Short mmCIF file of C-alpha atoms and ligand atoms in Angstrom, two decimals:
data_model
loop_
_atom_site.label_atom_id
_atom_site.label_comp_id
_atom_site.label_asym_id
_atom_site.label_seq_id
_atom_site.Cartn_x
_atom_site.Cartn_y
_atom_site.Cartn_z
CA UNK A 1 -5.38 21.77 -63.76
CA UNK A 2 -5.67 21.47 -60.09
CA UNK A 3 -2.36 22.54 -58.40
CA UNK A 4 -0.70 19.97 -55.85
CA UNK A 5 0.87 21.36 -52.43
CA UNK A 6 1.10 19.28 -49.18
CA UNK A 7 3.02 19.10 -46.02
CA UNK A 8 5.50 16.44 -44.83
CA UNK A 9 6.22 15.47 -41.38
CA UNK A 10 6.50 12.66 -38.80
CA UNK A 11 3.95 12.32 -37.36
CA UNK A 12 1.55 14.62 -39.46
CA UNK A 13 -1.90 13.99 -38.13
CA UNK A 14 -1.86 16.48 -35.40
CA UNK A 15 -0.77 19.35 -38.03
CA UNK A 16 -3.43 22.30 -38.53
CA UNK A 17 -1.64 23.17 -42.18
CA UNK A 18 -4.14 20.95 -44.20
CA UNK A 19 -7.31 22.65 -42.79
CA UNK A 20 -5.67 25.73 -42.72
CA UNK A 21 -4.39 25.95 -46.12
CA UNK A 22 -7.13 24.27 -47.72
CA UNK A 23 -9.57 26.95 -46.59
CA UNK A 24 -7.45 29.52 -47.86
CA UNK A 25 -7.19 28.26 -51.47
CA UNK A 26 -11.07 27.67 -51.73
CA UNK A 27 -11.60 31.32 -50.75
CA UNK A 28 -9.15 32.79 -52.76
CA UNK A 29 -10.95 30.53 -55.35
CA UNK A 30 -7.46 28.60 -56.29
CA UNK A 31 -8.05 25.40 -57.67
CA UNK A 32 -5.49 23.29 -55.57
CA UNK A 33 -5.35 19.94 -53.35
CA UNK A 34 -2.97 20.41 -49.67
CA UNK A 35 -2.31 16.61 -48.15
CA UNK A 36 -0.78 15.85 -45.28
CA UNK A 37 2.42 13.60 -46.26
CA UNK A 38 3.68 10.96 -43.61
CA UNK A 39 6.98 10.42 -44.77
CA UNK A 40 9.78 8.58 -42.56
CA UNK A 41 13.32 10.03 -42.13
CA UNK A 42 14.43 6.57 -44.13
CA UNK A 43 12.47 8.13 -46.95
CA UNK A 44 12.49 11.95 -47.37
CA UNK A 45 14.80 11.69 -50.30
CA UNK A 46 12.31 9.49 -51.84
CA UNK A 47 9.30 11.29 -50.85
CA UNK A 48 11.34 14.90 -52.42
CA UNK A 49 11.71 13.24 -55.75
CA UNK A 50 8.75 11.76 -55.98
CA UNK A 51 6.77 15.15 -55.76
CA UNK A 52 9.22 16.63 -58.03
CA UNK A 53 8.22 13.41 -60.10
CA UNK A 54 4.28 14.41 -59.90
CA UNK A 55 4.42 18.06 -60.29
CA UNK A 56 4.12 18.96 -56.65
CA UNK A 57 4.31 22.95 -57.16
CA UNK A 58 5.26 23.47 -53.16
CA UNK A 59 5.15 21.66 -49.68
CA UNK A 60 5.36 23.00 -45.93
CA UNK A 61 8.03 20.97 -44.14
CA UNK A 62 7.46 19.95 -40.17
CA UNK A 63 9.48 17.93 -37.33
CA UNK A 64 11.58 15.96 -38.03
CA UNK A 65 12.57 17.09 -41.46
CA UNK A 66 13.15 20.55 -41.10
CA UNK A 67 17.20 20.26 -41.45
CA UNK A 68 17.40 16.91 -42.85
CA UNK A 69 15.74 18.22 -45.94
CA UNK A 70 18.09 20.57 -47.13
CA UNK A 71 20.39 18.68 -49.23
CA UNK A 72 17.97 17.30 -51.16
CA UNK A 73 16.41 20.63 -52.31
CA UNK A 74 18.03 22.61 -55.76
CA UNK A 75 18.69 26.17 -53.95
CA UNK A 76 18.41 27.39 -50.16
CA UNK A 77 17.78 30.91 -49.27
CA UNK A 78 20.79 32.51 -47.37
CA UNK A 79 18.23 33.25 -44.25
CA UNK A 80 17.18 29.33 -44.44
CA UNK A 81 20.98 28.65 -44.68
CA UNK A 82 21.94 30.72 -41.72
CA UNK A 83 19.20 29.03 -39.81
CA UNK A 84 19.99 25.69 -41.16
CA UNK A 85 16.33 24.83 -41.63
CA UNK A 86 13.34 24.66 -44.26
CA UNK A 87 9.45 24.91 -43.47
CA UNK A 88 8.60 25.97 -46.93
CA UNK A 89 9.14 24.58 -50.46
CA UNK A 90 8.02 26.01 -53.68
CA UNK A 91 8.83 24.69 -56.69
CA UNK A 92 10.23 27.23 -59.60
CA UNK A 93 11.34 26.61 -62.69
CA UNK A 94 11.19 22.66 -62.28
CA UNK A 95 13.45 22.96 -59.34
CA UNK A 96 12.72 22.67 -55.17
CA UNK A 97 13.80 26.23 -53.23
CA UNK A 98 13.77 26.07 -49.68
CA UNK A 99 12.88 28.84 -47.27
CA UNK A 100 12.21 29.82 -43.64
CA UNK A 101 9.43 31.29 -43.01
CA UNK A 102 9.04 30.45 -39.52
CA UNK A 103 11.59 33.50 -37.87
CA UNK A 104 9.69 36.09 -40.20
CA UNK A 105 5.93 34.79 -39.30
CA UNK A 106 7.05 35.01 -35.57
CA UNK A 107 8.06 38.82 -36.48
CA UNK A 108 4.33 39.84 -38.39
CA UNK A 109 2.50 37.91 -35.67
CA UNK A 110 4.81 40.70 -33.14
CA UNK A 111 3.68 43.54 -35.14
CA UNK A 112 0.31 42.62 -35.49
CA UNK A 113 -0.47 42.00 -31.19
CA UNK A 114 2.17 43.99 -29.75
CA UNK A 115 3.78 46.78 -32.38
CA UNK A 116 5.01 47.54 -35.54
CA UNK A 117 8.91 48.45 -34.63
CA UNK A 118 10.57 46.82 -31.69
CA UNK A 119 14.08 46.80 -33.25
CA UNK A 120 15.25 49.05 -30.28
CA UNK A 121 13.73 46.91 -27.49
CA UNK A 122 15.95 44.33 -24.84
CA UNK A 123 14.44 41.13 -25.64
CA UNK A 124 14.92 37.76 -23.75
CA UNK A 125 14.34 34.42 -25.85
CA UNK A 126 13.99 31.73 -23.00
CA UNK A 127 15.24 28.21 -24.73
CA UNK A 128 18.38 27.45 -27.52
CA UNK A 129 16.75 24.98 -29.95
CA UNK A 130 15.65 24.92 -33.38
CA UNK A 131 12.61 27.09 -32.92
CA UNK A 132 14.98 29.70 -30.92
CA UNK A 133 17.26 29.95 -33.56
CA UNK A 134 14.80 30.37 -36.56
CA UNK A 135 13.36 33.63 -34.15
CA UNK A 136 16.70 34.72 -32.68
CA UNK A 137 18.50 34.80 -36.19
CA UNK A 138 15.90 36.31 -37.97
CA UNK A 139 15.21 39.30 -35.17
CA UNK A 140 19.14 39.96 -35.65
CA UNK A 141 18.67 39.76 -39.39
CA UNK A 142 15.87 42.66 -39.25
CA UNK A 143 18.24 44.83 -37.28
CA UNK A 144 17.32 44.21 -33.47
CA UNK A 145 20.23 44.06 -31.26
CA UNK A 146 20.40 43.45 -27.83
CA UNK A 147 18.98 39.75 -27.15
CA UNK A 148 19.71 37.85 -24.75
CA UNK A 149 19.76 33.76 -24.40
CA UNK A 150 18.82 32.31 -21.46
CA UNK A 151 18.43 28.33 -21.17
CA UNK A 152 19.06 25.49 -19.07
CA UNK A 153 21.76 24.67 -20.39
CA UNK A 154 24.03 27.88 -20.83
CA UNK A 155 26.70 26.55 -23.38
CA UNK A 156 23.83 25.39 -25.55
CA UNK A 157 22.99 29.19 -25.62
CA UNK A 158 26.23 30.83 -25.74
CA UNK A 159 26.83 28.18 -29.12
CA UNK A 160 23.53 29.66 -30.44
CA UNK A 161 25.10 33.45 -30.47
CA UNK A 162 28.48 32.56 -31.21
CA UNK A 163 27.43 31.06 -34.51
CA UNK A 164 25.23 33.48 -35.49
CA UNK A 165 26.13 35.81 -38.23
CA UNK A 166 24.23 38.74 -37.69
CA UNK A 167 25.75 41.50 -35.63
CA UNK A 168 23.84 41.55 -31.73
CA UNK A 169 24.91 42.46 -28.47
CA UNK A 170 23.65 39.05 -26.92
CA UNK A 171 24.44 37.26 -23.34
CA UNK A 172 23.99 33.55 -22.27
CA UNK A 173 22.37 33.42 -19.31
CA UNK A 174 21.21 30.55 -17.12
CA UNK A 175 17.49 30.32 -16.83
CA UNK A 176 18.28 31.13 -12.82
CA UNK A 177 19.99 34.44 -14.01
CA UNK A 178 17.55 35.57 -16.89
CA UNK A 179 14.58 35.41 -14.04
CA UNK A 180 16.37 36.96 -11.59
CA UNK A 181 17.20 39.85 -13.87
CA UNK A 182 13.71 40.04 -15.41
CA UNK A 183 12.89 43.28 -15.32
CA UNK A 184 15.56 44.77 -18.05
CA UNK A 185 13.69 42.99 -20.78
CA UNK A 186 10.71 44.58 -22.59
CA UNK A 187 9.86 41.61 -24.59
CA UNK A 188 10.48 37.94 -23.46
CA UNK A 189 9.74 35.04 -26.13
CA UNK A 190 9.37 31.47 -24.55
CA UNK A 191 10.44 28.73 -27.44
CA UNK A 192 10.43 25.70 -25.37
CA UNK A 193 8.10 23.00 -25.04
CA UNK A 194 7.79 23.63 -21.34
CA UNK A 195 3.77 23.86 -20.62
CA UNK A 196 2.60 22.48 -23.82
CA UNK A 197 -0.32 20.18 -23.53
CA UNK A 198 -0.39 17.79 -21.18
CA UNK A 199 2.11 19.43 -18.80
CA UNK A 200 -0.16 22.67 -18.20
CA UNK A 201 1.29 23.30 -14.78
CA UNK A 202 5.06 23.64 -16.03
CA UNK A 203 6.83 26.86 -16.38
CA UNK A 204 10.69 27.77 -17.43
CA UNK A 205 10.97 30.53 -14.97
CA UNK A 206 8.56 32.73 -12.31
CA UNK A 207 8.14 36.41 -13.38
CA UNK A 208 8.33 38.05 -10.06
CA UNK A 209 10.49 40.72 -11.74
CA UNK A 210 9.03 41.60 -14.80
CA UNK A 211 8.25 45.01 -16.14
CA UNK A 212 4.94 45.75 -15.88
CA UNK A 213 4.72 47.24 -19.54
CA UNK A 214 6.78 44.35 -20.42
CA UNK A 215 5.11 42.03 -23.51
CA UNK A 216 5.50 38.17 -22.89
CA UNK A 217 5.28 35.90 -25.87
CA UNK A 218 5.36 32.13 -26.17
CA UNK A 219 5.85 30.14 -28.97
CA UNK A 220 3.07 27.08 -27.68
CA UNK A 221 -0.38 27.20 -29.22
CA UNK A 222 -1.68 24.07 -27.19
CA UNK A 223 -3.34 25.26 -24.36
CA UNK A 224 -3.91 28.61 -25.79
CA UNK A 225 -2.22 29.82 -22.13
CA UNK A 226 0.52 28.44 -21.01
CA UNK A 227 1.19 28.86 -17.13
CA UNK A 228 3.42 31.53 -18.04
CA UNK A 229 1.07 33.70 -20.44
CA UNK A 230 -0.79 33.13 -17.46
CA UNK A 231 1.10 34.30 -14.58
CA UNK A 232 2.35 37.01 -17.18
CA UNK A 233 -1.35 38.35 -17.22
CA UNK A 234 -2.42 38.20 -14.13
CA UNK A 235 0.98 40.23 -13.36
CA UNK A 236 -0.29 43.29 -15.84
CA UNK A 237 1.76 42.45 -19.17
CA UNK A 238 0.84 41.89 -21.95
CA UNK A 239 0.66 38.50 -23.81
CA UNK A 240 0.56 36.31 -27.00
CA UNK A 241 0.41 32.35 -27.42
CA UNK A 242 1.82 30.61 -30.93
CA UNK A 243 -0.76 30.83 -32.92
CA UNK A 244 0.12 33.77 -34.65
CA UNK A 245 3.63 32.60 -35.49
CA UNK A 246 2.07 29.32 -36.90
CA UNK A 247 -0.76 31.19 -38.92
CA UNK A 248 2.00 34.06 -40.22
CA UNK A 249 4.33 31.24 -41.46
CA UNK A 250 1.60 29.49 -43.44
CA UNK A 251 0.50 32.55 -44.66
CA UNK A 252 4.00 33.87 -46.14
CA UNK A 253 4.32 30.21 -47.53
CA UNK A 254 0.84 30.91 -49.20
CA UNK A 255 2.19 33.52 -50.92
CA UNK A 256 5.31 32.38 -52.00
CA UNK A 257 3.37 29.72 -53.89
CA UNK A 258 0.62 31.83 -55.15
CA UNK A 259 1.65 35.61 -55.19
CA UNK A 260 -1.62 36.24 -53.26
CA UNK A 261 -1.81 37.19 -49.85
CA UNK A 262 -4.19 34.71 -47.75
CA UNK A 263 -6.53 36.39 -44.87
CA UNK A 264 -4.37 35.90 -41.20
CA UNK A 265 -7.49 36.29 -39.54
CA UNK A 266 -9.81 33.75 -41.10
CA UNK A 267 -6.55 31.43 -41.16
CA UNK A 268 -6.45 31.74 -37.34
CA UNK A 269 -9.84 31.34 -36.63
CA UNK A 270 -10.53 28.60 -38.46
CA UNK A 271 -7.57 26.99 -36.13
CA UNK A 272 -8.74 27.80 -32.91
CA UNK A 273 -12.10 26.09 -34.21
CA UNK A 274 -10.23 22.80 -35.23
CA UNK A 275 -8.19 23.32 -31.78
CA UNK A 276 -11.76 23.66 -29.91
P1 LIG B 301 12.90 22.87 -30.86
O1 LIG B 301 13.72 22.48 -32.04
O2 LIG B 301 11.45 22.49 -30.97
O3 LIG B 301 13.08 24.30 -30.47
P2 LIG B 301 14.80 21.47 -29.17
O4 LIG B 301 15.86 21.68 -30.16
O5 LIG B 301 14.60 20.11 -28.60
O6 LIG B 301 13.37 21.95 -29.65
O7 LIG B 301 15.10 22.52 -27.97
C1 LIG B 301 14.42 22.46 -26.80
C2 LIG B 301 14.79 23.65 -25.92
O8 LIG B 301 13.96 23.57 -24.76
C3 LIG B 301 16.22 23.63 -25.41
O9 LIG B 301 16.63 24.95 -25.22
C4 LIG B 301 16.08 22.91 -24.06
O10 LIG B 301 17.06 23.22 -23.10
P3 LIG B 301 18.51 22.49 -23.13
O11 LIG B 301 19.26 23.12 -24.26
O12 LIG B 301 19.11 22.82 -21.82
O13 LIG B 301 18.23 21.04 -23.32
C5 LIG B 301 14.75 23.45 -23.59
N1 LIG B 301 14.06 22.56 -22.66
C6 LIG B 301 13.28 21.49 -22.97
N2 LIG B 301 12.79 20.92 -21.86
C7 LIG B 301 13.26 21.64 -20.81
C8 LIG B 301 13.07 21.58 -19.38
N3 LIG B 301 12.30 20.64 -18.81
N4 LIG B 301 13.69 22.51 -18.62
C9 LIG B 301 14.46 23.47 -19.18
N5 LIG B 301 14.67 23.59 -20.51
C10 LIG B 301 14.07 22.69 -21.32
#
Protein backbone atom coordinates (compact mmCIF):
# COMPACT_ATOMS: atom_id res chain seq x y z
CA UNK A 1 0.00 0.00 0.00
CA UNK A 2 1.18 3.43 -0.73
CA UNK A 3 2.66 5.03 2.45
CA UNK A 4 1.22 8.58 3.55
CA UNK A 5 3.75 11.39 4.86
CA UNK A 6 3.11 15.19 4.51
CA UNK A 7 4.08 18.42 6.03
CA UNK A 8 1.99 20.87 8.09
CA UNK A 9 2.41 24.50 8.32
CA UNK A 10 0.82 27.96 8.02
CA UNK A 11 1.19 29.05 5.30
CA UNK A 12 2.59 25.91 3.39
CA UNK A 13 2.70 26.88 -0.23
CA UNK A 14 6.05 28.42 -0.26
CA UNK A 15 7.61 25.08 1.41
CA UNK A 16 10.25 23.12 -0.88
CA UNK A 17 9.54 19.71 1.38
CA UNK A 18 6.83 18.36 -1.07
CA UNK A 19 9.09 18.55 -4.19
CA UNK A 20 11.87 17.67 -2.28
CA UNK A 21 10.69 14.66 -0.61
CA UNK A 22 8.64 13.45 -3.30
CA UNK A 23 11.67 13.12 -5.58
CA UNK A 24 13.43 11.28 -3.08
CA UNK A 25 10.85 8.49 -2.54
CA UNK A 26 10.39 7.93 -6.41
CA UNK A 27 14.15 7.36 -6.68
CA UNK A 28 14.60 5.31 -3.90
CA UNK A 29 11.60 3.55 -5.60
CA UNK A 30 9.29 3.92 -2.24
CA UNK A 31 5.84 3.80 -2.97
CA UNK A 32 4.60 6.88 -0.89
CA UNK A 33 2.38 10.21 -1.34
CA UNK A 34 4.14 13.73 0.65
CA UNK A 35 1.22 16.66 0.76
CA UNK A 36 1.56 19.80 1.87
CA UNK A 37 -1.04 20.20 4.93
CA UNK A 38 -2.49 23.82 5.61
CA UNK A 39 -3.59 23.43 8.95
CA UNK A 40 -4.55 26.55 11.29
CA UNK A 41 -3.22 26.89 14.88
CA UNK A 42 -7.23 26.54 15.87
CA UNK A 43 -6.80 23.09 14.40
CA UNK A 44 -3.46 21.25 14.85
CA UNK A 45 -4.96 19.01 17.44
CA UNK A 46 -7.46 18.09 14.93
CA UNK A 47 -5.27 17.88 12.02
CA UNK A 48 -2.67 15.36 14.57
CA UNK A 49 -5.51 13.00 15.15
CA UNK A 50 -6.82 12.93 12.10
CA UNK A 51 -3.52 11.56 10.46
CA UNK A 52 -3.17 9.27 13.28
CA UNK A 53 -6.89 8.47 12.21
CA UNK A 54 -5.70 7.70 8.39
CA UNK A 55 -2.51 5.98 8.93
CA UNK A 56 -0.25 8.92 8.31
CA UNK A 57 3.21 6.96 8.94
CA UNK A 58 5.21 10.55 9.48
CA UNK A 59 4.91 14.40 8.81
CA UNK A 60 7.60 17.35 8.72
CA UNK A 61 6.30 20.14 10.95
CA UNK A 62 6.94 24.08 9.84
CA UNK A 63 6.10 27.72 11.32
CA UNK A 64 3.91 28.13 13.29
CA UNK A 65 3.58 24.71 14.76
CA UNK A 66 6.86 23.80 15.63
CA UNK A 67 6.27 24.17 19.65
CA UNK A 68 2.64 24.20 19.68
CA UNK A 69 2.72 20.63 18.52
CA UNK A 70 4.30 18.99 21.21
CA UNK A 71 1.63 18.13 23.53
CA UNK A 72 -0.28 16.54 21.21
CA UNK A 73 2.41 14.00 20.13
CA UNK A 74 2.81 10.32 22.32
CA UNK A 75 6.76 10.71 23.12
CA UNK A 76 9.37 13.67 22.53
CA UNK A 77 12.98 13.06 22.16
CA UNK A 78 15.06 14.61 25.07
CA UNK A 79 17.08 16.81 22.26
CA UNK A 80 13.45 17.98 20.86
CA UNK A 81 12.55 18.56 24.58
CA UNK A 82 15.56 20.61 25.39
CA UNK A 83 14.89 22.62 22.30
CA UNK A 84 11.25 22.76 22.91
CA UNK A 85 10.44 22.14 19.26
CA UNK A 86 9.40 19.38 16.58
CA UNK A 87 10.12 19.45 12.67
CA UNK A 88 9.79 15.77 12.33
CA UNK A 89 7.10 13.15 13.12
CA UNK A 90 7.21 9.50 12.52
CA UNK A 91 4.78 7.37 13.53
CA UNK A 92 5.92 3.95 15.49
CA UNK A 93 4.09 1.52 16.88
CA UNK A 94 0.63 3.38 16.30
CA UNK A 95 1.95 6.26 18.23
CA UNK A 96 3.33 10.08 17.01
CA UNK A 97 7.32 10.65 18.20
CA UNK A 98 8.56 13.95 17.76
CA UNK A 99 12.09 14.98 16.88
CA UNK A 100 14.44 17.82 15.90
CA UNK A 101 16.17 17.44 13.22
CA UNK A 102 16.78 20.89 12.37
CA UNK A 103 20.11 21.60 14.99
CA UNK A 104 21.66 18.22 13.64
CA UNK A 105 20.99 18.99 9.69
CA UNK A 106 22.61 22.48 10.40
CA UNK A 107 25.71 20.34 11.87
CA UNK A 108 26.08 17.68 8.50
CA UNK A 109 25.44 20.64 6.20
CA UNK A 110 28.89 22.21 8.47
CA UNK A 111 30.77 19.14 7.85
CA UNK A 112 29.95 18.69 4.47
CA UNK A 113 31.09 22.75 3.15
CA UNK A 114 33.36 23.68 5.80
CA UNK A 115 34.82 20.44 7.96
CA UNK A 116 34.23 17.45 9.61
CA UNK A 117 35.25 18.48 13.44
CA UNK A 118 34.82 22.03 14.60
CA UNK A 119 34.02 21.11 18.24
CA UNK A 120 37.20 23.14 19.29
CA UNK A 121 36.39 26.28 17.25
CA UNK A 122 34.95 30.00 18.89
CA UNK A 123 31.76 30.27 17.17
CA UNK A 124 29.38 33.35 17.11
CA UNK A 125 25.51 32.62 16.44
CA UNK A 126 24.17 36.20 15.51
CA UNK A 127 20.20 36.14 16.60
CA UNK A 128 18.27 34.33 19.95
CA UNK A 129 15.13 32.82 18.36
CA UNK A 130 13.79 29.55 17.66
CA UNK A 131 16.10 28.71 14.81
CA UNK A 132 19.17 29.88 17.18
CA UNK A 133 18.26 27.70 19.76
CA UNK A 134 17.59 24.45 17.72
CA UNK A 135 21.60 25.20 16.34
CA UNK A 136 23.01 26.60 19.58
CA UNK A 137 21.64 23.62 21.77
CA UNK A 138 22.45 21.05 19.55
CA UNK A 139 26.33 22.37 18.85
CA UNK A 140 26.56 22.25 22.84
CA UNK A 141 24.94 18.83 22.78
CA UNK A 142 27.79 17.46 20.28
CA UNK A 143 30.45 18.77 22.62
CA UNK A 144 31.40 22.36 21.21
CA UNK A 145 31.99 24.85 23.83
CA UNK A 146 32.77 28.24 23.55
CA UNK A 147 29.69 30.07 21.70
CA UNK A 148 28.85 33.09 21.96
CA UNK A 149 25.22 34.97 21.57
CA UNK A 150 25.08 38.08 20.17
CA UNK A 151 21.56 39.80 19.36
CA UNK A 152 19.73 42.89 19.47
CA UNK A 153 18.34 42.38 22.21
CA UNK A 154 21.02 41.08 24.82
CA UNK A 155 18.67 39.64 27.61
CA UNK A 156 16.89 37.69 24.90
CA UNK A 157 20.40 36.05 24.46
CA UNK A 158 21.70 35.79 27.84
CA UNK A 159 17.92 33.79 28.55
CA UNK A 160 18.92 31.56 25.58
CA UNK A 161 22.32 30.31 27.51
CA UNK A 162 21.05 30.45 30.85
CA UNK A 163 18.44 27.85 30.03
CA UNK A 164 20.38 25.73 28.21
CA UNK A 165 21.41 22.46 29.64
CA UNK A 166 24.40 21.57 27.99
CA UNK A 167 27.68 22.62 29.53
CA UNK A 168 29.33 25.89 27.21
CA UNK A 169 31.40 28.67 27.99
CA UNK A 170 28.92 31.20 26.23
CA UNK A 171 28.64 35.28 26.43
CA UNK A 172 25.67 37.60 25.50
CA UNK A 173 26.78 40.13 23.55
CA UNK A 174 25.05 43.06 21.87
CA UNK A 175 25.12 42.87 18.14
CA UNK A 176 27.40 46.34 18.55
CA UNK A 177 29.90 44.23 20.70
CA UNK A 178 29.93 40.83 18.71
CA UNK A 179 31.03 43.07 15.44
CA UNK A 180 33.33 44.98 17.09
CA UNK A 181 35.05 41.91 18.45
CA UNK A 182 34.79 39.93 15.19
CA UNK A 183 37.84 38.66 14.69
CA UNK A 184 38.02 35.98 17.78
CA UNK A 185 35.41 33.90 16.07
CA UNK A 186 36.30 31.22 13.48
CA UNK A 187 32.83 30.40 12.58
CA UNK A 188 29.87 32.91 12.70
CA UNK A 189 26.19 31.47 11.99
CA UNK A 190 23.55 34.23 11.09
CA UNK A 191 19.85 32.78 12.21
CA UNK A 192 17.87 35.83 11.67
CA UNK A 193 15.62 36.82 9.06
CA UNK A 194 17.66 39.93 8.40
CA UNK A 195 18.34 39.92 4.36
CA UNK A 196 15.88 37.35 3.43
CA UNK A 197 14.02 38.08 0.29
CA UNK A 198 12.74 41.13 -0.28
CA UNK A 199 15.06 43.03 2.08
CA UNK A 200 18.38 42.03 0.09
CA UNK A 201 20.23 45.12 1.20
CA UNK A 202 19.87 44.38 5.10
CA UNK A 203 22.61 43.08 7.20
CA UNK A 204 22.86 42.33 11.23
CA UNK A 205 26.35 43.57 11.50
CA UNK A 206 29.52 44.82 9.03
CA UNK A 207 32.50 42.37 9.10
CA UNK A 208 35.30 44.81 9.07
CA UNK A 209 37.00 42.57 11.66
CA UNK A 210 36.68 39.23 10.65
CA UNK A 211 39.33 36.59 10.36
CA UNK A 212 40.27 36.08 7.13
CA UNK A 213 40.22 32.13 7.48
CA UNK A 214 37.13 32.73 9.33
CA UNK A 215 33.86 30.55 7.80
CA UNK A 216 30.53 32.64 7.74
CA UNK A 217 27.29 30.75 7.64
CA UNK A 218 23.70 31.93 7.38
CA UNK A 219 20.76 30.19 7.98
CA UNK A 220 18.58 32.15 4.79
CA UNK A 221 18.25 30.20 1.57
CA UNK A 222 16.22 33.06 -0.26
CA UNK A 223 18.50 34.96 -2.10
CA UNK A 224 21.05 32.29 -2.18
CA UNK A 225 23.51 35.42 -0.80
CA UNK A 226 22.55 37.36 1.65
CA UNK A 227 24.42 40.83 1.91
CA UNK A 228 26.42 39.30 4.48
CA UNK A 229 27.58 35.95 2.64
CA UNK A 230 28.31 38.63 0.41
CA UNK A 231 30.42 41.08 2.06
CA UNK A 232 31.84 37.85 3.86
CA UNK A 233 33.24 36.78 0.34
CA UNK A 234 34.36 39.50 -1.08
CA UNK A 235 36.36 39.92 2.39
CA UNK A 236 38.26 36.31 1.72
CA UNK A 237 36.09 33.88 4.04
CA UNK A 238 34.54 31.42 3.38
CA UNK A 239 30.71 30.99 3.09
CA UNK A 240 27.45 28.89 3.14
CA UNK A 241 23.65 29.99 2.65
CA UNK A 242 20.62 27.65 4.27
CA UNK A 243 20.16 25.38 1.96
CA UNK A 244 22.14 22.80 3.31
CA UNK A 245 20.58 22.99 6.76
CA UNK A 246 17.09 22.72 5.06
CA UNK A 247 18.14 19.76 2.67
CA UNK A 248 20.15 17.88 5.83
CA UNK A 249 16.96 18.15 8.00
CA UNK A 250 14.71 16.62 5.36
CA UNK A 251 17.09 14.18 4.70
CA UNK A 252 17.57 12.83 8.46
CA UNK A 253 13.65 13.00 8.58
CA UNK A 254 13.81 10.71 5.40
CA UNK A 255 15.47 8.34 7.18
CA UNK A 256 13.85 8.22 10.28
CA UNK A 257 10.75 7.23 8.31
CA UNK A 258 12.33 4.89 5.94
CA UNK A 259 15.74 3.56 7.34
CA UNK A 260 17.23 4.61 3.95
CA UNK A 261 19.45 7.34 3.47
CA UNK A 262 18.10 9.87 0.63
CA UNK A 263 20.88 11.52 -1.84
CA UNK A 264 21.75 15.37 -0.17
CA UNK A 265 22.91 16.30 -3.41
CA UNK A 266 20.08 15.51 -5.77
CA UNK A 267 17.76 16.80 -2.77
CA UNK A 268 19.53 20.19 -3.08
CA UNK A 269 19.60 20.50 -6.55
CA UNK A 270 16.40 19.78 -7.28
CA UNK A 271 15.69 22.94 -4.79
CA UNK A 272 17.75 25.41 -6.23
CA UNK A 273 15.83 24.39 -9.57
CA UNK A 274 12.32 24.97 -7.93
CA UNK A 275 14.04 28.22 -6.25
CA UNK A 276 15.26 29.29 -9.96
P1 LIG B 1 13.02 32.24 14.45
O1 LIG B 1 12.15 31.43 15.36
O2 LIG B 1 12.69 32.08 12.99
O3 LIG B 1 14.47 32.08 14.72
P2 LIG B 1 12.30 34.59 16.01
O4 LIG B 1 12.05 33.75 17.18
O5 LIG B 1 11.28 35.60 15.61
O6 LIG B 1 12.62 33.77 14.69
O7 LIG B 1 13.71 35.32 16.27
C1 LIG B 1 14.14 36.32 15.46
C2 LIG B 1 15.57 36.72 15.84
O8 LIG B 1 15.98 37.69 14.88
C3 LIG B 1 15.68 37.41 17.19
O9 LIG B 1 16.95 37.13 17.71
C4 LIG B 1 15.55 38.89 16.83
O10 LIG B 1 16.17 39.78 17.72
P3 LIG B 1 15.42 40.25 19.09
O11 LIG B 1 15.52 39.08 20.02
O12 LIG B 1 16.21 41.40 19.56
O13 LIG B 1 14.03 40.59 18.70
C5 LIG B 1 16.29 38.92 15.52
N1 LIG B 1 15.87 40.01 14.65
C6 LIG B 1 14.80 40.03 13.81
N2 LIG B 1 14.74 41.19 13.14
C7 LIG B 1 15.79 41.94 13.55
C8 LIG B 1 16.30 43.24 13.19
N3 LIG B 1 15.70 44.01 12.28
N4 LIG B 1 17.42 43.67 13.82
C9 LIG B 1 18.05 42.90 14.73
N5 LIG B 1 17.63 41.67 15.10
C10 LIG B 1 16.51 41.20 14.51
Amino acid sequence: MIKLYGVIGDPIVQSMSPVMQSQEFEKLDIEAHYHPFHILGKDLHDAVKGMKAIGVEGFNVTSPHKTTIMPFLDYIDPLAKVIGAVNTVVRINDEFHGYNTDGIGYIKALQADWKEDFKNEKALIIGAGGAAKAIFYTLLSKGMKNIDIGNRSVDKAKQLIDDCPYEGNSNAISLKEAEENLEQYQLIIQTTSIGMYPNLSESPLSLENIQQDAFVSDIIYNPFETALLKEAKERGAKTQNGLGMFVYQGALAFEKWTGQTPDANRMSEIVMKHLG
